[in-house]
């Protein structure tokens, strides 16, 4: 992880952007956004907590001309309370707005609307019922996540999708409590679960779930289990050697230089070379071989060779 004084190199591909956005979630984001586009659902996009921009870059790729994309993050700004300040210092000290914007502009012509501040301000910045997709990946503290979920409920269009990051990580119990509380008491209905994200809606999840199950069954890189809990169908997904979906390279991408092809290697492990002319080096090889034999054997070989030369005249 880079610090603010040591800016990492410009990314050539999405995988070059630091961040926790595994192939499974890239596939699910892409599929859900494309489903919205196929069904003609129009609306804005919102991300709370961007880190260095990996998921934001993917979201921006699905932004249409009449839609708006808003991101919100503290970056290097002041946290609203001591707990949030300690969290930011521990986990995100290297994050700066400059790095995020530079990474994003490597893949896109223009920045989204950037709000530098705590996620609690988002309800004043984004109008109700305007967004079709909201990704929450800001503070991991219960009070903040509870507020972010409430804001997402108001900001989303009917049937819009919210994604809650780190809902099951051992180091983020506040997110787990807030996420399942929203499912049990605040009307949030899960669409599916990945290794680290809960995908949900305040609409009817069943039509999307049926399409998702059909898609998963056509692939061999998804792990799948389905359970019922408290009246909710929980579709659990996991990666089985999954690769990220295709994504455009950045303007800084440089085609890797092919490595030189090594010389063929013989069975003895030595690089093959052009055979020498007949007889070249043979006498020296014989001398070396004789030097390796016991003295008695060496003298016998030399007497035998001397006798053969004498016979030949």
XYZ file of C-alpha atoms in Angstrom:
313
model
C 0.000 0.000 0.000
C 1.446 3.344 -1.023
C 1.604 6.363 1.211
C 0.723 9.906 0.213
C 4.359 10.751 -0.430
C 4.996 7.717 -2.640
C 2.419 7.715 -5.427
C 2.134 4.342 -7.192
C 2.589 4.099 -10.936
C -0.339 4.831 -13.242
C -2.538 1.763 -13.776
C -2.609 0.094 -17.174
C -5.419 -2.312 -16.291
C -8.092 -2.482 -13.606
C -6.080 -5.146 -11.763
C -3.290 -2.579 -11.301
C -5.497 -0.378 -9.084
C -5.035 -1.284 -5.385
C -8.174 -2.357 -3.581
C -10.338 -5.232 -2.343
C -12.572 -5.969 -5.320
C -12.193 -9.643 -6.254
C -13.280 -11.179 -9.580
C -16.479 -12.597 -8.049
C -17.743 -9.134 -7.126
C -16.590 -7.664 -10.421
C -18.700 -10.300 -12.186
C -21.733 -9.661 -9.949
C -21.486 -5.862 -10.301
C -21.213 -6.177 -14.070
C -24.087 -8.639 -14.350
C -26.452 -6.635 -12.124
C -25.688 -3.342 -13.868
C -26.165 -4.944 -17.274
C -29.482 -6.416 -16.117
C -30.659 -2.925 -15.174
C -29.594 -1.618 -18.559
C -31.303 -4.502 -20.387
C -34.528 -3.892 -18.470
C -34.410 -0.167 -19.255
C -33.956 0.890 -15.621
C -32.436 4.343 -15.600
C -31.017 6.176 -12.623
C -27.860 7.544 -11.071
C -24.985 5.682 -9.432
C -23.533 6.277 -5.964
C -20.525 4.933 -4.078
C -19.796 5.697 -0.433
C -16.117 5.020 0.252
C -13.918 4.722 -2.814
C -10.423 3.909 -1.518
C -8.237 4.188 -4.651
C -11.057 3.828 -7.143
C -11.154 0.205 -8.264
C -14.911 -0.388 -7.948
C -15.697 3.217 -8.892
C -13.831 2.755 -12.175
C -16.012 -0.260 -12.997
C -19.205 1.574 -11.984
C -18.263 4.544 -14.165
C -18.026 2.228 -17.173
C -21.794 1.616 -16.838
C -22.754 5.281 -16.601
C -25.058 6.437 -19.413
C -25.213 9.940 -20.896
C -28.274 11.079 -18.945
C -27.100 9.630 -15.622
C -24.923 11.006 -12.845
C -22.251 9.241 -10.807
C -21.449 10.512 -7.305
C -18.708 9.298 -4.969
C -18.159 10.265 -1.352
C -15.066 9.721 0.778
C -13.146 11.396 3.569
C -9.893 11.032 1.622
C -7.355 12.966 3.711
C -10.072 15.105 5.339
C -11.134 15.220 8.976
C -13.264 12.404 10.360
C -16.507 13.357 12.139
C -15.672 11.601 15.431
C -12.778 10.012 17.307
C -13.719 6.403 16.451
C -13.934 7.181 12.744
C -10.666 9.132 12.953
C -8.888 6.142 14.509
C -10.324 3.844 11.839
C -9.207 6.126 9.012
C -5.724 6.534 10.469
C -5.265 2.794 10.870
C -6.631 1.563 7.526
C -6.632 4.464 5.077
C -3.710 6.724 5.946
C -2.360 6.325 2.397
C -5.582 7.404 0.674
C -5.613 10.798 -1.007
C -8.075 12.399 -3.369
C -5.227 12.965 -5.833
C -4.544 9.223 -6.142
C -8.231 8.380 -6.581
C -8.764 11.026 -9.260
C -5.605 10.073 -11.128
C -6.581 6.396 -11.154
C -10.134 7.155 -12.277
C -9.024 9.469 -15.086
C -6.696 6.749 -16.363
C -9.840 4.919 -17.522
C -12.410 7.709 -18.032
C -12.557 11.095 -19.702
C -14.144 12.920 -16.768
C -14.431 12.528 -13.010
C -17.656 11.668 -11.212
C -19.072 14.198 -8.781
C -16.646 13.934 -5.846
C -17.853 14.778 -2.339
C -15.014 14.985 0.154
C -16.501 14.420 3.574
C -18.171 11.833 5.820
C -20.875 9.670 4.290
C -23.410 11.245 6.649
C -23.607 14.279 4.325
C -24.818 12.260 1.352
C -28.543 12.794 1.959
C -27.977 16.541 1.514
C -26.000 16.037 -1.700
C -28.014 13.373 -3.553
C -31.773 13.684 -4.024
C -34.192 10.963 -2.891
C -35.285 8.230 -5.351
C -32.653 9.106 -7.956
C -30.196 6.182 -7.897
C -30.481 2.694 -9.344
C -27.280 1.331 -7.743
C -25.580 2.245 -4.444
C -22.327 0.702 -3.187
C -21.612 1.222 0.522
C -17.963 0.714 1.482
C -17.223 3.595 3.842
C -16.845 3.379 7.615
C -17.118 -0.046 9.249
C -18.529 1.342 12.491
C -22.109 0.327 13.280
C -23.480 3.841 13.740
C -22.096 5.003 10.398
C -23.192 1.905 8.454
C -26.679 2.142 9.987
C -26.912 5.717 8.724
C -25.519 4.818 5.285
C -28.140 2.089 4.862
C -30.889 4.516 5.813
C -29.574 7.053 3.307
C -29.411 4.390 0.590
C -33.048 3.428 1.253
C -34.135 7.017 0.621
C -31.829 7.633 -2.335
C -32.601 4.448 -4.276
C -35.307 4.191 -6.879
C -37.996 1.546 -6.201
C -36.310 -1.763 -6.966
C -32.835 -0.234 -6.927
C -29.861 -2.243 -5.688
C -27.665 -1.608 -2.650
C -24.382 -3.433 -2.032
C -22.941 -3.636 1.491
C -19.231 -4.394 1.688
C -17.543 -6.369 4.495
C -20.847 -7.633 5.918
C -19.175 -10.844 7.146
C -15.531 -9.989 7.835
C -14.315 -10.807 11.339
C -12.748 -7.372 11.750
C -15.980 -5.493 10.832
C -18.692 -6.715 13.231
C -20.410 -3.328 13.077
C -21.175 -3.865 9.397
C -22.565 -7.347 10.091
C -24.883 -6.057 12.803
C -26.118 -3.157 10.671
C -26.583 -5.327 7.571
C -28.600 -8.102 9.191
C -30.545 -5.602 11.274
C -31.602 -3.973 7.993
C -32.698 -7.388 6.670
C -34.640 -8.319 9.799
C -36.110 -4.956 10.808
C -35.766 -2.398 7.997
C -37.201 -4.181 4.985
C -33.965 -4.906 3.103
C -34.249 -8.130 1.075
C -31.096 -9.974 0.009
C -30.565 -10.728 -3.679
C -27.371 -12.700 -3.125
C -24.266 -12.910 -0.977
C -20.660 -13.041 -2.129
C -17.609 -13.786 -0.037
C -17.585 -10.224 1.305
C -20.629 -8.333 0.006
C -24.398 -8.448 0.541
C -26.455 -7.466 -2.507
C -29.971 -6.330 -1.622
C -33.055 -4.369 -2.579
C -36.131 -2.884 -0.948
C -38.097 -4.205 -3.903
C -38.895 -7.783 -4.884
C -35.633 -9.747 -5.269
C -37.183 -12.905 -6.748
C -37.111 -11.987 -10.473
C -33.415 -11.082 -10.258
C -32.677 -14.156 -8.182
C -34.206 -16.458 -10.796
C -32.142 -14.867 -13.570
C -29.028 -15.004 -11.401
C -29.494 -18.706 -10.667
C -29.954 -19.408 -14.366
C -26.749 -17.501 -15.173
C -24.758 -19.292 -12.471
C -25.870 -22.730 -13.688
C -24.436 -21.961 -17.130
C -20.965 -21.321 -15.699
C -18.430 -23.640 -14.131
C -16.548 -21.002 -12.120
C -19.316 -20.272 -9.579
C -19.800 -22.056 -6.282
C -23.426 -21.935 -5.149
C -25.607 -22.777 -2.173
C -29.158 -21.676 -1.393
C -30.574 -21.457 2.135
C -33.698 -20.070 3.772
C -33.385 -17.883 6.872
C -36.079 -15.797 8.572
C -38.207 -16.009 5.440
C -35.428 -14.850 3.104
C -33.889 -16.912 0.299
C -30.133 -16.510 0.651
C -28.171 -17.253 -2.507
C -24.533 -17.715 -1.490
C -21.974 -17.408 -4.262
C -18.239 -18.035 -4.268
C -15.481 -18.128 -6.823
C -14.121 -21.353 -8.260
C -11.119 -20.155 -10.230
C -13.107 -17.200 -11.557
C -11.423 -14.604 -13.756
C -12.464 -10.927 -13.846
C -14.876 -9.917 -16.609
C -13.359 -8.188 -19.655
C -12.674 -4.514 -18.978
C -11.138 -1.778 -21.145
C -7.493 -0.979 -20.519
C -6.427 2.460 -19.394
C -4.865 5.158 -21.525
C -1.533 4.296 -19.874
C -1.497 0.640 -20.821
C 1.773 -0.530 -22.342
C 1.930 -3.840 -24.196
C 4.409 -6.073 -22.370
C 7.659 -6.799 -24.222
C 7.908 -10.505 -25.102
C 10.694 -12.243 -23.231
C 13.504 -13.699 -25.380
C 13.084 -17.353 -26.280
C 15.763 -19.425 -24.503
C 18.025 -21.742 -26.504
C 16.827 -25.355 -26.728
C 18.092 -27.524 -23.910
C 19.376 -31.066 -24.484
C 18.372 -34.040 -22.357
C 21.611 -33.615 -20.415
C 20.518 -30.119 -19.395
C 23.062 -28.280 -21.566
C 22.042 -25.651 -24.136
C 22.265 -27.087 -27.646
C 25.046 -25.717 -29.846
C 26.075 -26.190 -33.476
C 28.125 -29.422 -33.798
C 31.840 -28.832 -34.182
C 33.790 -29.986 -37.227
C 34.775 -33.647 -37.149
C 37.754 -34.216 -34.978
C 37.870 -30.701 -33.571
C 38.661 -30.739 -29.891
C 38.674 -34.555 -29.791
C 42.280 -34.965 -28.672
C 41.819 -32.469 -25.849
C 38.699 -34.314 -24.703
C 40.620 -37.576 -24.657
C 43.412 -36.025 -22.616
C 40.920 -34.756 -20.070
C 39.262 -38.192 -19.898
C 42.619 -39.933 -19.326
C 43.484 -37.558 -16.535
C 40.360 -38.753 -14.695
C 41.381 -42.459 -14.831
C 43.544 -44.260 -12.227
C 47.320 -44.109 -13.060
C 47.582 -47.867 -13.754
C 44.713 -47.714 -16.270
C 46.094 -44.545 -17.833
C 49.525 -46.178 -18.465
C 47.877 -49.250 -19.989
C 45.759 -47.132 -22.369
C 48.791 -45.119 -23.439
C 50.874 -48.301 -24.118
C 47.989 -49.705 -26.197
C 47.740 -46.551 -28.265
C 51.542 -46.464 -28.787
C 51.478 -50.062 -30.033
C 48.680 -49.268 -32.549
C 50.609 -46.271 -33.893
C 53.717 -48.470 -34.305
C 51.711 -51.048 -36.323
C 50.426 -48.336 -38.652
C 54.063 -47.393 -39.316
